[in-house]
Amino acid sequence: MSSSALPYSPYPPVGGTVDPASNAWVLTSVTLVLIMVPGLGYFYSGLSHHKNALVLLHVCMLALAVVSIQWGYSLAFAPDGGPFIGNLASGAFTGVANQAYPGTVVSTDVFAIFQCMFAVLTAALPFGSAADRTRILPSIIFLFVWSTLVYDPIAYWVWAPNGWLKKLGYLDFAGGCPVEVNSGFSGLALALYMGPRILIKRKKADPEMKSEEVEEIDTELKPHNTGYVVLGTALLWFGWLGFNGGSALMADRRAGLAVIATNLAGSSAGMVWMALDFFSSKKYSSIGFCTGAIAGLVAITPAAGFVAPWAALVIGALAGLICRAVSILLKKSQKIDDTLDVFAVHGVGGVIGNICVGFFAAGWVIVDVPGSVGGWLDGNFKQMGWQLLATVSCAAWAFCITYAILFIMDRIPGLRLRVKEKHEEAGLDVTQMGEFAYTFMVSSPLVGFGDGAEGDVENGKDPRVEWGGAQTINAESEV
């Protein structure tokens, strides 16, 4: 959300005039951000193992429901709160009417549901760091508690009129700290606390493992559906235009510049990541392009309404280069199993974006923010200090509180987040949901697809064989 909207904007205070065109644009952006939720689900699902493909989609949709019910709008955006947290005056959207939210020309009800979609998406993001090993019931509890104790306070610090980072002068257009740094460092805490996947443990435990076994494990760890990754990226990119463009909170030239910057950064980062992959493998990786594009979209999020289009290209290129390097480093070290690169892409990408705001923010772009004259390129050297302070503060809060939540939940009977090893082996789709992402009809033997012998139907066998032969595993359910 644009820093220009709160509280610097010259637009009316509470009770002021609502601009119908701006309201319509932000309402449209609500739907664009919402479509990012299944987009994230498809992106995560495609990158994961096939036996966990459905559960990741399911958790993302559960985040939509749980956080929408939890949504602490006035905890995160109360205009009359203190420096660190709001209040419960508008809990469950109580008293949210059609008057303009302070400092905007958007009605408070529209503003509230727009920000709700941000909270939903952010809460779903950290689960990628612990993919293939999380239980559903504790995940639901975690979503509720994490949104209340981690997301709401950080969003308040950064965006609410009285938030302490807001008053210091930190610039964050659409979520560098509340969304990206927050989810990335929460994901890091999740990955560290949950520990690595079983297959990663096996590789680490046996340094002298035969090359054939290593190759077999590496194959198991590869993304199972590249098409899902491309589909998820397309939905995320599509929604991100509303995510950043809608954060202008007006249908004006700032929204247009934000959309342009967003598109350029995603394009630049995707091309850089794919080019680097080509130099190392001599292949044009679609997964590399998609992951890079997401890194660029992450990095431009705090900067989209503050920088010139040319700077967006540079920010995207930096994100593609640095996020890829961190991702490779983590995978080679095998000390942290950040399964789907949440920390490497969102955490590191958010840090890059925040720093780049301090450097590239242009006075001519942010003319409606009194007291801000841009970043280093405009001679405003102190802006970098505010950007770094906010980044460190939010990263520390996200990591520490997330780790504390996990520690406490792990000691409450029935709320252990990690599944048992036998259920991880069998796959979460069958053990957590009793459903399959892929079911095939076969009438003759197929390699890797179970028995499939002709005459199975006549012999009373179920001819549906789950991809990979996981139907042969009779694992008891764990909810």
Coordinates of C-alpha atoms in Angstrom, one line a residue:
M1 CA 0.0 0.0 0.0
S2 CA 1.3 3.4 -1.0
S3 CA 3.0 5.4 1.7
S4 CA 1.6 8.4 -0.1
A5 CA -1.8 7.4 1.1
L6 CA -1.1 7.4 4.8
P7 CA -0.8 10.0 6.3
Y8 CA 1.0 12.2 3.9
S9 CA -1.6 12.4 1.1
P10 CA -3.5 15.7 0.7
Y11 CA -6.7 13.8 0.3
P12 CA -9.6 14.0 2.8
P13 CA -9.7 12.6 6.3
V14 CA -12.3 10.3 7.8
G15 CA -15.7 11.3 6.5
G16 CA -14.2 12.9 3.4
T17 CA -15.5 12.4 -0.2
V18 CA -15.1 9.0 -1.7
D19 CA -14.0 8.9 -5.4
P20 CA -16.1 6.3 -7.2
A21 CA -13.4 5.7 -9.9
S22 CA -10.8 5.0 -7.3
N23 CA -13.2 2.8 -5.4
A24 CA -13.9 0.8 -8.5
W25 CA -10.2 0.4 -9.3
V26 CA -9.4 -0.9 -5.7
L27 CA -12.4 -3.2 -5.8
T28 CA -11.0 -4.6 -9.1
S29 CA -7.7 -5.0 -7.4
V30 CA -9.3 -7.0 -4.6
T31 CA -10.2 -9.7 -7.2
L32 CA -6.8 -9.5 -8.8
V33 CA -5.1 -10.2 -5.5
L34 CA -7.5 -12.9 -4.6
I35 CA -6.6 -14.8 -7.8
M36 CA -3.0 -14.9 -6.6
V37 CA -4.1 -17.3 -3.8
P38 CA -4.8 -20.3 -6.1
G39 CA -2.0 -19.0 -8.3
L40 CA 0.4 -19.5 -5.3
G41 CA -1.2 -22.9 -4.8
Y42 CA -0.5 -24.0 -8.3
F43 CA 3.0 -22.6 -8.2
Y44 CA 3.8 -24.5 -5.0
S45 CA 2.0 -27.7 -6.1
G46 CA 4.0 -27.9 -9.4
L47 CA 7.3 -27.5 -7.6
S48 CA 6.5 -30.2 -5.0
H49 CA 6.4 -34.0 -5.2
H50 CA 3.3 -35.4 -6.9
K51 CA 2.1 -37.1 -3.7
N52 CA 1.8 -33.7 -2.0
A53 CA 0.4 -31.8 -5.0
L54 CA -3.1 -31.5 -3.7
V55 CA -2.4 -30.6 -0.1
L56 CA -0.5 -27.4 -1.0
L57 CA -3.4 -26.2 -3.1
H58 CA -5.7 -27.0 -0.2
V59 CA -3.6 -25.1 2.4
C60 CA -3.6 -22.0 0.2
M61 CA -7.4 -22.0 -0.1
L62 CA -7.7 -22.7 3.6
A63 CA -5.6 -19.5 4.2
L64 CA -8.2 -17.6 2.2
A65 CA -11.0 -18.8 4.5
V66 CA -9.1 -18.7 7.9
V67 CA -7.5 -15.3 7.4
S68 CA -10.7 -13.8 6.0
I69 CA -12.5 -14.9 9.2
Q70 CA -9.6 -13.7 11.4
W71 CA -8.8 -10.5 9.6
G72 CA -7.8 -8.0 12.2
Y73 CA -8.5 -5.0 10.1
S74 CA -8.5 -2.5 13.0
L75 CA -5.5 -4.3 14.7
A76 CA -3.5 -3.5 11.5
F77 CA -5.1 -0.3 10.3
A78 CA -6.9 1.5 13.2
P79 CA -6.4 5.2 12.5
D80 CA -6.4 6.0 16.3
G81 CA -4.1 3.3 17.6
G82 CA -0.7 3.7 19.3
P83 CA 2.7 3.3 17.7
F84 CA 2.8 -0.5 17.8
I85 CA -0.7 -1.9 17.4
G86 CA -4.2 -0.9 16.6
N87 CA -7.4 -1.9 18.4
L88 CA -10.5 -4.0 18.2
A89 CA -12.9 -1.1 17.4
S90 CA -13.7 -2.5 13.9
G91 CA -13.3 -6.2 14.6
A92 CA -15.3 -8.4 12.2
F93 CA -15.7 -5.2 10.0
T94 CA -17.9 -3.6 12.7
G95 CA -18.6 0.0 11.9
V96 CA -16.8 -0.1 8.6
A97 CA -19.0 2.2 6.5
N98 CA -18.6 4.0 3.2
Q99 CA -16.7 7.0 4.6
A100 CA -13.2 7.5 3.2
Y101 CA -10.3 5.8 5.1
P102 CA -8.0 8.5 6.5
G103 CA -5.7 10.0 3.9
T104 CA -7.5 8.3 1.0
V105 CA -10.4 8.7 -1.4
V106 CA -11.3 5.1 -1.0
S107 CA -14.2 4.0 1.2
T108 CA -13.2 2.2 4.4
D109 CA -15.1 -1.0 3.6
V110 CA -13.3 -1.3 0.2
F111 CA -9.9 -0.4 1.8
A112 CA -10.5 -3.1 4.5
I113 CA -11.3 -5.9 2.1
F114 CA -8.4 -5.0 -0.2
Q115 CA -6.0 -5.2 2.8
C116 CA -7.6 -8.5 3.8
M117 CA -6.4 -10.1 0.5
F118 CA -2.9 -9.0 1.3
A119 CA -3.1 -10.7 4.7
V120 CA -4.5 -13.9 3.1
L121 CA -1.7 -14.2 0.6
T122 CA 1.1 -13.4 3.1
A123 CA -0.2 -16.1 5.5
A124 CA -0.1 -18.8 2.8
L125 CA 3.5 -18.0 1.7
P126 CA 5.6 -19.4 4.5
F127 CA 4.2 -22.9 4.1
G128 CA 6.3 -23.3 1.0
S129 CA 9.4 -23.5 3.2
A130 CA 8.0 -26.6 4.9
A131 CA 6.3 -28.2 2.0
D132 CA 5.8 -32.0 2.0
R133 CA 5.8 -32.3 5.8
T134 CA 3.0 -30.3 7.4
R135 CA -0.2 -31.4 9.0
I136 CA -3.5 -29.6 8.1
L137 CA -5.2 -29.1 11.4
P138 CA -2.2 -27.5 13.1
S139 CA -1.7 -25.4 9.9
I140 CA -5.2 -24.0 10.3
I141 CA -4.4 -23.0 13.9
F142 CA -1.0 -21.6 12.8
L143 CA -2.7 -19.4 10.1
F144 CA -5.0 -17.8 12.7
V145 CA -2.3 -17.2 15.4
W146 CA 0.4 -16.1 12.9
S147 CA -1.9 -13.6 11.2
T148 CA -2.8 -12.1 14.6
L149 CA 0.7 -12.0 16.2
V150 CA 3.0 -11.5 13.2
Y151 CA 1.2 -10.0 10.2
D152 CA -1.1 -7.5 11.9
P153 CA 1.6 -5.8 14.0
I154 CA 4.0 -5.4 11.1
A155 CA 1.3 -4.1 8.8
Y156 CA 0.4 -1.6 11.5
W157 CA 4.0 -0.4 12.0
V158 CA 4.4 0.2 8.3
W159 CA 1.0 1.4 7.0
A160 CA -1.2 2.7 9.8
P161 CA -1.3 6.5 10.3
N162 CA 0.3 6.2 13.8
G163 CA 2.6 3.2 13.1
W164 CA 6.2 3.9 14.3
L165 CA 7.9 3.0 11.1
K166 CA 5.4 5.0 9.1
K167 CA 6.1 8.1 11.3
L168 CA 9.9 7.6 11.0
G169 CA 9.7 8.0 7.2
Y170 CA 10.1 4.4 6.0
L171 CA 8.8 4.0 2.4
D172 CA 6.9 0.9 1.4
F173 CA 4.6 1.0 -1.5
A174 CA 2.9 -2.4 -1.4
G175 CA 4.4 -4.7 1.1
G176 CA 8.2 -5.0 1.2
C177 CA 8.2 -5.6 4.9
P178 CA 4.6 -6.7 5.8
V179 CA 4.4 -9.2 2.9
E180 CA 7.8 -10.1 1.5
V181 CA 10.3 -9.8 4.4
N182 CA 7.6 -11.0 6.8
S183 CA 6.8 -14.2 4.9
G184 CA 10.4 -14.9 3.9
F185 CA 11.8 -14.8 7.4
S186 CA 8.7 -16.6 8.8
G187 CA 9.4 -19.2 6.2
L188 CA 13.0 -19.4 7.4
A189 CA 11.9 -20.0 10.9
L190 CA 9.5 -22.6 9.7
A191 CA 12.2 -24.4 7.7
L192 CA 14.6 -24.4 10.6
Y193 CA 12.1 -25.6 13.2
M194 CA 10.6 -28.3 11.1
G195 CA 13.9 -29.6 9.9
P196 CA 14.7 -31.1 6.5
R197 CA 12.6 -33.6 4.5
I198 CA 13.3 -37.3 5.0
L199 CA 15.1 -37.6 1.7
I200 CA 17.4 -34.7 2.5
K201 CA 18.1 -36.3 5.9
R202 CA 19.1 -39.5 4.1
K203 CA 21.6 -37.7 1.8
K204 CA 23.2 -35.9 4.7
A205 CA 23.4 -39.0 6.9
D206 CA 25.2 -41.0 4.3
P207 CA 28.0 -39.1 2.6
E208 CA 29.2 -42.3 0.9
M209 CA 25.8 -43.1 -0.6
K210 CA 26.0 -44.7 -4.0
S211 CA 25.6 -42.4 -7.0
E212 CA 22.6 -44.3 -8.2
E213 CA 20.8 -43.7 -4.9
V214 CA 21.7 -40.1 -4.9
E215 CA 20.3 -39.7 -8.4
E216 CA 17.1 -41.5 -7.3
I217 CA 16.7 -39.1 -4.4
D218 CA 17.4 -36.1 -6.6
T219 CA 14.8 -37.3 -9.0
E220 CA 12.3 -37.6 -6.2
L221 CA 13.0 -34.0 -5.1
K222 CA 12.4 -32.5 -8.6
P223 CA 9.3 -30.5 -9.4
H224 CA 6.6 -32.9 -10.6
N225 CA 4.5 -30.6 -12.8
T226 CA 6.2 -27.7 -14.7
G227 CA 2.9 -26.8 -16.3
Y228 CA 1.5 -26.0 -12.9
V229 CA 4.5 -23.8 -12.2
V230 CA 3.9 -21.8 -15.4
L231 CA 0.1 -21.6 -14.6
G232 CA 0.8 -20.4 -11.1
T233 CA 3.3 -17.8 -12.3
A234 CA 0.9 -16.5 -14.8
L235 CA -1.9 -16.1 -12.2
L236 CA 0.5 -14.5 -9.7
W237 CA 1.9 -12.1 -12.3
F238 CA -1.6 -11.2 -13.4
G239 CA -2.7 -10.6 -9.8
W240 CA 0.5 -8.7 -8.9
L241 CA -0.5 -5.9 -11.3
G242 CA -3.5 -5.3 -9.0
F243 CA -1.5 -6.0 -5.9
N244 CA 0.9 -3.1 -6.7
G245 CA -1.3 -1.0 -8.9
G246 CA -4.2 -1.1 -6.5
S247 CA -1.8 0.0 -3.7
A248 CA -1.9 3.5 -5.2
L249 CA -5.4 3.7 -3.7
M250 CA -6.4 5.9 -6.6
A251 CA -7.1 5.5 -10.3
D252 CA -4.3 7.9 -11.2
R253 CA -0.8 8.1 -12.8
R254 CA 0.8 6.6 -9.7
A255 CA -1.2 3.4 -10.3
G256 CA -0.1 3.3 -14.0
L257 CA 3.6 3.8 -13.0
A258 CA 3.3 1.0 -10.4
V259 CA 1.8 -1.4 -13.0
I260 CA 4.6 -0.6 -15.5
A261 CA 7.3 -1.0 -12.9
T262 CA 5.8 -4.3 -11.7
N263 CA 5.7 -5.8 -15.2
L264 CA 9.2 -4.6 -16.1
A265 CA 10.8 -6.0 -12.9
G266 CA 9.2 -9.4 -13.3
S267 CA 10.3 -9.6 -16.9
S268 CA 13.9 -8.5 -16.1
A269 CA 14.3 -10.9 -13.3
G270 CA 12.9 -13.9 -15.2
M271 CA 15.2 -13.3 -18.1
V272 CA 18.3 -12.9 -15.8
W273 CA 17.5 -16.1 -13.9
M274 CA 16.9 -18.1 -17.1
A275 CA 20.1 -16.8 -18.7
L276 CA 22.2 -17.8 -15.6
D277 CA 20.6 -21.2 -15.7
F278 CA 21.5 -21.5 -19.4
F279 CA 25.1 -20.7 -18.7
S280 CA 25.3 -23.5 -16.2
S281 CA 23.1 -26.2 -17.9
K282 CA 22.8 -25.1 -21.5
K283 CA 19.0 -25.4 -21.2
Y284 CA 16.3 -22.7 -21.2
S285 CA 14.6 -23.5 -18.0
S286 CA 10.9 -22.5 -17.6
I287 CA 11.1 -23.2 -13.9
G288 CA 14.1 -20.8 -13.7
F289 CA 12.3 -18.2 -15.7
C290 CA 9.2 -18.5 -13.5
T291 CA 11.1 -18.4 -10.2
G292 CA 13.1 -15.5 -11.4
A293 CA 10.0 -13.6 -12.4
I294 CA 8.5 -14.1 -9.0
A295 CA 11.7 -12.8 -7.4
G296 CA 11.5 -9.7 -9.6
L297 CA 7.8 -9.1 -8.7
V298 CA 8.8 -9.5 -5.0
A299 CA 11.6 -7.0 -5.2
I300 CA 9.6 -4.3 -6.9
T301 CA 6.7 -4.6 -4.4
P302 CA 8.0 -2.0 -2.0
A303 CA 9.3 0.2 -4.8
A304 CA 6.7 0.1 -7.5
G305 CA 5.2 3.5 -6.9
F306 CA 8.5 5.2 -5.9
V307 CA 10.9 4.5 -8.8
A308 CA 11.2 5.3 -12.5
P309 CA 10.6 2.5 -15.0
W310 CA 14.3 2.2 -15.8
A311 CA 15.0 1.5 -12.1
A312 CA 12.5 -1.3 -12.1
L313 CA 14.5 -3.1 -14.8
V314 CA 17.6 -2.8 -12.6
I315 CA 15.8 -3.9 -9.4
G316 CA 14.5 -7.0 -11.3
A317 CA 17.9 -7.9 -12.6
L318 CA 19.4 -7.6 -9.1
A319 CA 16.7 -9.8 -7.7
G320 CA 17.2 -12.5 -10.4
L321 CA 20.9 -12.5 -9.8
I322 CA 21.0 -12.4 -5.9
C323 CA 17.9 -14.6 -5.2
R324 CA 19.2 -17.3 -7.5
A325 CA 22.6 -17.2 -5.8
V326 CA 21.0 -17.6 -2.3
S327 CA 18.7 -20.4 -3.5
I328 CA 21.7 -22.4 -5.0
L329 CA 23.8 -21.7 -1.8
L330 CA 21.0 -23.1 0.5
K331 CA 20.4 -26.2 -1.6
K332 CA 24.1 -27.0 -1.8
S333 CA 24.7 -26.5 1.9
Q334 CA 21.6 -28.7 2.8
K335 CA 21.7 -27.0 6.3
I336 CA 18.3 -25.4 5.7
D337 CA 15.6 -27.1 3.7
D338 CA 13.8 -24.1 2.3
T339 CA 11.8 -26.4 0.2
L340 CA 10.2 -24.0 -2.3
D341 CA 12.7 -21.1 -2.0
V342 CA 10.4 -18.9 0.2
F343 CA 13.3 -17.3 2.1
A344 CA 15.5 -17.1 -1.0
V345 CA 12.9 -15.4 -3.1
H346 CA 10.6 -13.6 -0.7
G347 CA 12.9 -12.9 2.2
V348 CA 15.9 -11.9 0.1
G349 CA 13.8 -10.3 -2.6
G350 CA 12.0 -8.2 0.0
V351 CA 15.3 -7.0 1.5
I352 CA 16.6 -6.1 -2.0
G353 CA 13.5 -4.2 -2.8
N354 CA 13.6 -2.2 0.5
I355 CA 17.3 -1.3 -0.1
C356 CA 16.6 -0.3 -3.6
V357 CA 13.8 2.1 -2.5
G358 CA 16.4 3.9 -0.4
F359 CA 18.7 4.2 -3.5
F360 CA 16.4 4.6 -6.5
A361 CA 13.3 6.4 -5.1
A362 CA 12.7 9.4 -7.4
G363 CA 11.3 12.7 -6.2
W364 CA 9.4 13.2 -9.4
V365 CA 7.5 10.0 -8.9
I366 CA 6.7 10.6 -5.2
V367 CA 5.8 14.3 -5.4
D368 CA 2.7 13.8 -3.2
V369 CA 4.8 12.6 -0.1
P370 CA 5.7 15.8 1.8
G371 CA 9.1 15.5 3.4
S372 CA 10.4 12.8 1.1
V373 CA 12.7 13.9 -1.7
G374 CA 13.6 10.5 -3.0
G375 CA 16.6 8.3 -2.2
W376 CA 20.3 8.4 -2.7
L377 CA 20.1 9.4 -6.3
D378 CA 18.2 12.5 -5.3
G379 CA 20.6 13.3 -2.5
N380 CA 18.4 12.0 0.3
F381 CA 20.9 9.8 2.1
K382 CA 19.0 9.3 5.3
Q383 CA 16.3 7.4 3.5
M384 CA 18.5 4.4 3.3
G385 CA 18.8 4.4 7.1
W386 CA 15.0 4.2 7.5
Q387 CA 14.8 1.4 5.0
L388 CA 17.4 -0.7 6.7
L389 CA 15.9 -0.1 10.2
A390 CA 12.5 -1.2 9.0
T391 CA 13.9 -4.3 7.2
V392 CA 15.9 -5.5 10.3
S393 CA 13.1 -4.8 12.7
C394 CA 10.4 -6.6 10.7
A395 CA 12.7 -9.5 9.8
A396 CA 13.6 -10.0 13.5
W397 CA 9.9 -9.8 14.6
A398 CA 8.7 -12.2 11.9
F399 CA 11.5 -14.8 12.6
C400 CA 11.4 -14.7 16.4
I401 CA 7.6 -14.7 16.9
T402 CA 7.1 -17.4 14.2
Y403 CA 9.6 -19.6 15.9
A404 CA 8.0 -19.0 19.3
I405 CA 4.6 -19.9 17.9
L406 CA 6.0 -23.2 16.5
F407 CA 7.8 -24.0 19.7
I408 CA 4.6 -23.5 21.8
M409 CA 2.3 -25.4 19.3
D410 CA 4.7 -28.3 19.3
R411 CA 4.2 -28.8 23.0
I412 CA 0.4 -28.8 22.9
P413 CA -1.1 -32.3 22.3
G414 CA -2.4 -32.7 18.8
L415 CA -0.9 -29.5 17.4
R416 CA 2.5 -30.8 16.3
L417 CA 2.9 -29.3 12.8
R418 CA 5.2 -31.9 11.3
V419 CA 3.7 -35.2 10.1
K420 CA 5.1 -38.6 11.1
E421 CA 7.8 -40.1 8.9
K422 CA 5.6 -42.9 7.6
H423 CA 3.0 -40.3 6.5
E424 CA 5.7 -38.1 4.9
E425 CA 6.8 -41.2 3.0
A426 CA 3.3 -42.1 1.8
G427 CA 2.4 -38.5 0.9
L428 CA 0.2 -35.9 2.5
D429 CA -2.5 -36.1 -0.1
V430 CA -3.5 -39.6 0.9
T431 CA -2.6 -39.4 4.6
Q432 CA -4.0 -35.9 5.4
M433 CA -6.8 -35.7 2.8
G434 CA -7.6 -39.2 1.6
E435 CA -7.6 -37.8 -1.9
F436 CA -5.3 -37.8 -5.0
A437 CA -4.2 -35.1 -7.3
Y438 CA -3.8 -37.7 -10.1
T439 CA -5.8 -40.8 -10.7
F440 CA -5.4 -42.9 -13.9
M441 CA -7.4 -45.7 -15.5
V442 CA -5.1 -48.4 -16.8
S443 CA -5.8 -51.8 -18.4
S444 CA -2.2 -53.0 -19.0
P445 CA 1.0 -53.0 -17.0
L446 CA 2.7 -49.6 -17.0
V447 CA 6.1 -48.9 -15.4
G448 CA 5.6 -46.9 -12.2
F449 CA 1.8 -47.1 -12.2
G450 CA 1.1 -50.0 -9.8
D451 CA 0.1 -53.5 -10.9
G452 CA -2.3 -52.5 -13.7
A453 CA -2.6 -56.1 -14.9
E454 CA -5.4 -56.9 -17.4
G455 CA -8.3 -58.4 -15.7
D456 CA -8.0 -56.3 -12.5
V457 CA -11.6 -55.2 -12.8
E458 CA -12.8 -58.8 -13.1
N459 CA -10.6 -59.8 -10.2
G460 CA -12.2 -57.2 -8.0
K461 CA -9.2 -54.8 -8.0
D462 CA -9.7 -51.1 -8.3
P463 CA -8.3 -50.1 -11.7
R464 CA -7.6 -46.6 -10.6
V465 CA -3.9 -46.3 -9.9
E466 CA -2.4 -43.2 -8.4
W467 CA 0.6 -41.7 -10.2
G468 CA 3.8 -43.3 -8.8
G469 CA 2.1 -46.3 -7.4
A470 CA 1.3 -44.7 -4.0
Q471 CA -2.0 -46.6 -4.0
T472 CA 0.0 -49.6 -2.8
I473 CA 0.8 -47.8 0.4
N474 CA -1.8 -48.3 3.0
A475 CA -0.9 -45.5 5.5
E476 CA -3.2 -44.7 8.3
S477 CA -4.5 -41.2 8.3
E478 CA -3.2 -38.4 10.5
V479 CA -5.2 -35.2 10.8

